[in-house]
XYZ file of C-alpha atoms in Angstrom:
176
model
C -190.679 140.498 157.720
C -187.600 140.408 155.509
C -188.375 140.370 151.843
C -186.363 137.857 149.896
C -185.959 137.823 146.158
C -185.322 134.996 143.845
C -182.221 135.395 141.690
C -184.531 135.647 138.666
C -186.599 138.545 139.952
C -185.396 142.109 140.224
C -186.867 144.755 142.517
C -189.022 147.403 140.816
C -186.674 150.301 141.747
C -183.747 148.576 140.004
C -185.708 148.264 136.761
C -186.777 151.911 136.901
C -183.206 153.071 137.592
C -181.767 150.938 134.798
C -184.317 152.144 132.238
C -183.859 155.772 133.343
C -180.070 155.585 132.905
C -180.505 153.903 129.522
C -182.983 156.589 128.396
C -180.628 159.398 129.467
C -177.714 157.771 127.597
C -179.817 157.384 124.449
C -180.925 161.023 124.629
C -177.312 162.162 125.109
C -176.193 160.018 122.158
C -178.958 161.491 119.979
C -178.021 165.045 120.977
C -174.343 164.352 120.245
C -175.140 163.002 116.794
C -177.368 165.997 116.080
C -174.656 168.484 117.135
C -172.030 166.688 115.028
C -174.207 166.623 111.908
C -175.194 170.272 112.366
C -171.546 171.312 112.737
C -170.522 169.361 109.637
C -173.350 170.872 107.603
C -172.348 174.384 108.675
C -168.726 173.704 107.732
C -169.573 172.555 104.212
C -172.554 174.890 103.703
C -172.366 176.626 100.327
C -169.739 174.367 98.732
C -172.039 173.376 95.863
C -173.122 176.974 95.200
C -169.505 178.182 95.200
C -168.484 175.357 92.875
C -171.252 176.199 90.398
C -170.455 179.924 90.625
C -166.768 179.317 89.885
C -167.506 176.930 87.014
C -169.813 179.519 85.413
C -167.500 182.511 85.866
C -163.973 181.169 85.322
C -162.079 178.962 82.878
C -162.486 175.941 85.159
C -164.130 173.102 83.271
C -164.397 170.670 86.187
C -163.983 170.859 89.939
C -162.065 168.128 91.748
C -162.266 169.412 95.304
C -163.840 172.205 97.334
C -162.305 173.145 100.686
C -162.674 175.941 103.197
C -160.123 178.551 104.246
C -160.681 180.848 107.216
C -158.710 184.045 106.860
C -159.927 187.598 107.089
C -163.038 186.215 105.384
C -164.280 182.669 104.861
C -163.230 181.444 101.424
C -164.258 178.394 99.473
C -161.297 177.052 97.529
C -162.263 175.244 94.334
C -159.509 173.157 92.804
C -160.036 171.699 89.353
C -159.001 171.550 85.724
C -159.478 173.734 82.703
C -160.637 172.273 79.378
C -157.005 171.795 78.235
C -156.164 169.795 81.392
C -154.308 172.602 83.175
C -154.878 172.587 86.918
C -156.355 175.770 88.354
C -157.475 177.077 91.726
C -160.263 179.575 92.404
C -160.929 181.315 95.714
C -164.366 182.775 96.302
C -165.685 184.417 99.460
C -168.480 182.417 101.011
C -171.764 183.714 99.630
C -170.031 186.047 97.129
C -171.896 186.668 93.868
C -169.486 189.094 92.155
C -167.308 187.391 89.490
C -164.753 190.213 89.843
C -164.013 189.078 93.413
C -162.846 185.577 92.413
C -159.130 184.998 92.946
C -158.064 182.653 90.150
C -154.682 181.117 89.433
C -153.183 178.440 87.201
C -149.863 178.434 89.079
C -148.611 174.993 90.005
C -149.515 174.008 93.561
C -147.082 171.540 95.156
C -148.290 170.372 98.563
C -145.408 167.927 99.084
C -142.817 170.657 98.436
C -144.551 172.986 100.906
C -144.573 170.217 103.532
C -140.915 169.412 102.860
C -139.919 173.093 103.121
C -141.852 173.410 106.382
C -140.185 170.286 107.816
C -136.745 171.693 106.953
C -137.570 175.032 108.560
C -139.284 173.709 111.680
C -137.118 170.711 112.478
C -137.815 167.484 114.297
C -139.598 169.108 117.275
C -142.710 169.950 115.254
C -145.781 167.824 114.568
C -147.714 168.542 111.378
C -151.464 169.091 111.783
C -152.605 170.093 108.297
C -151.533 171.530 104.939
C -154.256 173.377 103.031
C -154.677 175.913 100.290
C -155.164 179.396 101.665
C -154.401 183.041 101.069
C -151.548 185.205 102.271
C -151.935 188.966 101.665
C -154.615 188.234 99.073
C -152.428 185.829 97.082
C -152.806 182.049 96.858
C -150.520 180.181 99.258
C -150.176 177.046 101.334
C -151.127 177.255 105.005
C -149.302 174.739 107.204
C -150.623 174.270 110.747
C -148.484 172.472 113.289
C -147.549 172.040 116.957
C -144.030 173.093 117.900
C -141.746 171.705 120.610
C -143.422 173.910 123.245
C -146.879 172.599 122.220
C -147.855 175.929 120.677
C -150.142 176.061 117.650
C -148.135 177.374 114.706
C -148.934 178.631 111.229
C -146.545 178.855 108.293
C -147.401 180.213 104.877
C -145.599 179.146 101.697
C -145.972 180.222 98.097
C -147.862 177.804 95.829
C -144.783 175.998 94.550
C -143.793 175.450 98.189
C -140.249 176.769 97.929
C -140.494 180.112 99.729
C -141.739 180.697 103.264
C -143.841 183.853 103.391
C -144.491 183.994 107.138
C -144.436 181.794 110.198
C -145.732 182.344 113.715
C -146.833 180.373 116.766
C -149.588 181.235 119.193
C -148.720 181.528 122.859
C -149.850 178.723 125.110
C -150.129 180.824 128.273
C -153.189 179.095 129.774
C -151.673 175.671 130.078
C-alpha cells in the first residue's frame, strides 16, 4: 500500500533531519562565538595591568588608549597625557614588572604625517592596512602595514613625527 501524506503532515524522518541540522548549526555558531571571544580576550589580556603599571611608574597622569605591538617581544603601548597636558607614549613588555624596562617618550607622534609619507613612498599601487605605534631598533616609531601592487604584505617604519622612513620591506607571496 502506498502511504500518502497530507500537505500539513511531515514524515518523521524529515523532522528528525531538520532538527539535527538545526542543532549542528547552533553548536557550530556557539563554538564560533566562543573561539572569537577567547581570541579577543587573549589579544587584550593584560592591558589594564600594563596601564596601571605605566601610570604608577611614569609621568603619565592619564591613559587615553592601550594598544598592542608585536615585535621581538609583545609590547603594550600606552598613549596618554602628563599632568601638564603634554602627550606621552609608554611601551612596556607584556607582563613586565621592572620600571627600568619602560620605554617612555614625549616626542610628538603624527599618524597622518606617517601615512602621508608612506603614500608618497609607496605610490598608488599600495593599499593601506594599518598604521600603529611600534618600535624600530628599540626606539618608538610608526609601523605601517600595507599590500603592494604584487599583493605582498609590506611593512614600513617611520619615526614618530612621520617624516623619515626608517625601513621598508615586503614579504614574498610565493605560495599563491
